[in-house]
Amino acid sequence: MNAALLGAMRRIVGRSNAVDDPEVTAGYAVDWTGRWRGSTPLVVRPVDTGEVAAVIDWCAANGVAVVPQGGNTGLVGGGVPLHGEVVLSLRRLAGISQVDAEGGQLTAGAGTTIADVQAAAEVVGWSYGVDLASRDSATVGGTVATNAGGLRVLRHGDTRQQVLGVQAVLGDASVVEHLGGLVKDNTGYHLPSLLCGSEGTLGVVTAARLRLVPRFEQRVVALVGVETMADAVALGGLVRRTVADVDAVEFLTSSCRELVGLPVPLGEEHAVYVLVECAGHDDPTAGLAAAVGDLPAAVAGPSEPARRAQLWRYREAITEAVNQIGPPVKLDVTLPADQLARFVDDVPGVVPEGARTWLFGHVADGNVHVNVTGVDPDDESVDDAVLRLVAARGGSISAEHGIGHAKQPWLHLVRSEAEVAAMRSIKHALDPAGILNPHALLP
Ligand SMILES: Cc1cc2nc3c(=O)[nH]c(=O)nc-3n(C[C@H](O)[C@H](O)[C@H](O)COP(=O)(O)OP(=O)(O)OC[C@H]3O[C@@H](n4cnc5c(N)ncnc54)[C@H](O)[C@@H]3O)c2cc1C
């Protein structure tokens, strides 16, 4: 351990928040899936923006690389120190302030969990538009840095569309802040958009001004059985065209249903299940039932919150169930609507024999989570085969999880040399010493 680094960090954040005990730091060095495992000499846990800026200032001056980390639920290895970097944990920057109940906005510290943002929004009669199964750990800083999507993108958009402003420490330790929350504000480059999805490579997000969305009490969930992925895509389209107030249209294959260990939901097994949630000020059940028609379906209406949660378990329990098999290869991709069904049908054919492919996702956004188990997680031939198939079909190699380390070698499939060069220029301008997550995102 570099004594100067330890001494400087202890002076800035205090002895107890500059952690070098290997038993503690090990927990910050492995990702949620267990696939990405590194090591770090030090975990630094600042409590406010001033401390973050002081840490970055010292690290930039001394050429020490830093990996920002929030809830460590990221799935592409971007938040763990794979090259011995210092971990900058933002979890202590938690808290909600400046709640505007009329305007529907609040400011949240980077370490605030998404569940806490949702709870704070509810208190003032609103809701937060981003929701994801990792809500109890994923943080505001991490979701901004990855531009997280989640279960309600269809209705409310991704994180970028919720962020009205940010406070962040750039790589040269300067603090940028624009937290006024003006909805209309055309005053030059939109730094919040740039920081959204930058995966800790341009700046450390310390707070965000978030827009809230209306809170709808009348909710209905339907789990519908269909026989092919093409049927699932068609149902998704029909629901979006004909039903008002659609919040989410998800899908899972029958093998995922089996894996989560929940009973066959509709009397007999179906090849694919589509989960639709609608929410409005009026009960949306009739509109949804009309779209579902004669298809086999389990429906839970506004007065059945427990049953609705039970139906959601079929979809939300998959990520954890896959992880219990062992570290999976996780590929989160998007396809154009007209390629989605063919891709889901074809993808098991491109993984090695003996591997299991688990397919689920957000059918209305074309977003498929391709999870592969039964292969060595370091065997990149699976990533290569699947991501090349995605690119050949006009899709994106990352729908919502980001590039991190997992997708770096394939960025060229979907981004031109000129685009990558422009990204490098921006990186150099905002992080001239190149200390912010230097091994993530850009190859
Ligand atoms: C069960 C489960 C379900 C999930 N479902 C979804 C889903 O539906 N949709 C989705 O999009 N994702 C999903 N994820 C992935 C994950 O939750 C998101 O990527 C989330 O945004 C990560 O937040 P975090 O706070 O855990 O960030 P971390 O994992 O700690 O970090 C992620 C990245 O952000 C950077 N970072 C973290 N904090 C900051 C900061 N303050 N400033 C700058 N950079 C920072 C890190 O360096 C890293 O590159 C899921 C994960 C799990 C485990």
Coordinates of C-alpha atoms and ligand atoms in Angstrom, one line a residue, residues 32 67-75 78-79 90 110 132-134 138-139 141-143 145-146 148-150 199-200 203-205 319 362 400-401 437, ligand 1:
W32 CA -23.0 -8.8 -8.2
V67 CA -13.4 3.5 -9.8
P68 CA -16.6 5.2 -8.6
Q69 CA -19.0 2.7 -7.0
G70 CA -22.6 3.0 -5.8
G71 CA -24.7 0.0 -4.9
N72 CA -22.4 -2.4 -6.9
T73 CA -25.4 -3.9 -8.8
G74 CA -24.0 -3.1 -12.2
L75 CA -23.8 -6.1 -14.5
G78 CA -17.7 -1.3 -14.7
G79 CA -17.9 -0.6 -11.0
L90 CA -20.5 7.1 -2.9
A110 CA -25.7 10.0 -5.3
L132 CA -35.8 -2.0 -11.4
A133 CA -35.4 -5.2 -9.4
S134 CA -32.2 -4.0 -7.9
A138 CA -28.9 0.5 -6.9
T139 CA -28.1 4.2 -6.3
G141 CA -25.3 8.0 -8.9
G142 CA -25.0 4.5 -10.4
T143 CA -28.3 4.7 -12.3
A145 CA -23.8 6.7 -14.6
T146 CA -25.3 3.7 -16.4
A148 CA -30.4 2.6 -16.2
G149 CA -33.6 1.6 -17.9
G150 CA -35.8 -0.9 -16.0
E199 CA -20.1 4.9 -16.5
G200 CA -17.9 6.9 -14.1
G203 CA -17.1 12.7 -13.6
V204 CA -18.3 11.5 -10.2
V205 CA -22.0 12.2 -9.8
T319 CA -31.9 -12.6 -12.5
H362 CA -38.7 -5.9 -22.0
E400 CA -29.4 -0.6 -20.6
H401 CA -26.5 -2.1 -18.6
N437 CA -12.5 4.6 -14.4
Ligands
LIG1 C1 -31.3 -8.1 -9.8 C2 -30.9 -7.0 -10.8 C3 -31.8 -6.4 -11.6 C4 -31.4 -5.4 -12.5 N1 -32.3 -4.8 -13.3 C5 -31.9 -3.8 -14.1 C6 -32.9 -3.2 -15.0 O1 -34.0 -3.6 -15.2 N2 -32.5 -2.2 -15.8 C7 -31.2 -1.7 -15.7 O2 -30.9 -0.8 -16.5 N3 -30.3 -2.3 -14.9 C8 -30.6 -3.3 -14.1 N4 -29.7 -3.9 -13.3 C9 -28.3 -3.3 -13.3 C10 -28.0 -2.3 -12.2 O3 -28.9 -2.3 -11.1 C11 -28.0 -0.9 -12.8 O4 -26.9 -0.8 -13.8 C12 -27.7 0.2 -11.8 O5 -27.9 1.4 -12.5 C13 -26.4 0.2 -11.1 O6 -26.5 1.1 -10.0 P1 -25.4 1.0 -8.8 O7 -25.6 2.1 -7.9 O8 -25.4 -0.4 -8.3 O9 -24.0 1.2 -9.6 P2 -22.7 0.4 -9.5 O10 -22.9 -1.0 -9.9 O11 -22.0 0.7 -8.3 O12 -21.8 1.1 -10.7 C14 -22.2 1.0 -12.0 C15 -21.4 2.0 -12.9 O13 -21.7 3.3 -12.5 C16 -20.5 4.0 -12.1 N5 -20.9 4.8 -10.9 C17 -21.5 4.4 -9.8 N6 -21.8 5.4 -9.0 C18 -21.3 6.5 -9.6 C19 -21.3 7.9 -9.3 N7 -21.9 8.4 -8.2 N8 -20.7 8.7 -10.2 C20 -20.2 8.3 -11.4 N9 -20.1 7.0 -11.7 C21 -20.7 6.1 -10.9 C22 -19.5 2.8 -11.8 O14 -18.2 3.3 -11.9 C23 -19.9 1.8 -12.8 O15 -19.3 2.1 -14.0 C24 -30.1 -4.9 -12.4 C25 -29.2 -5.5 -11.6 C26 -29.6 -6.5 -10.7 C27 -28.6 -7.1 -9.8

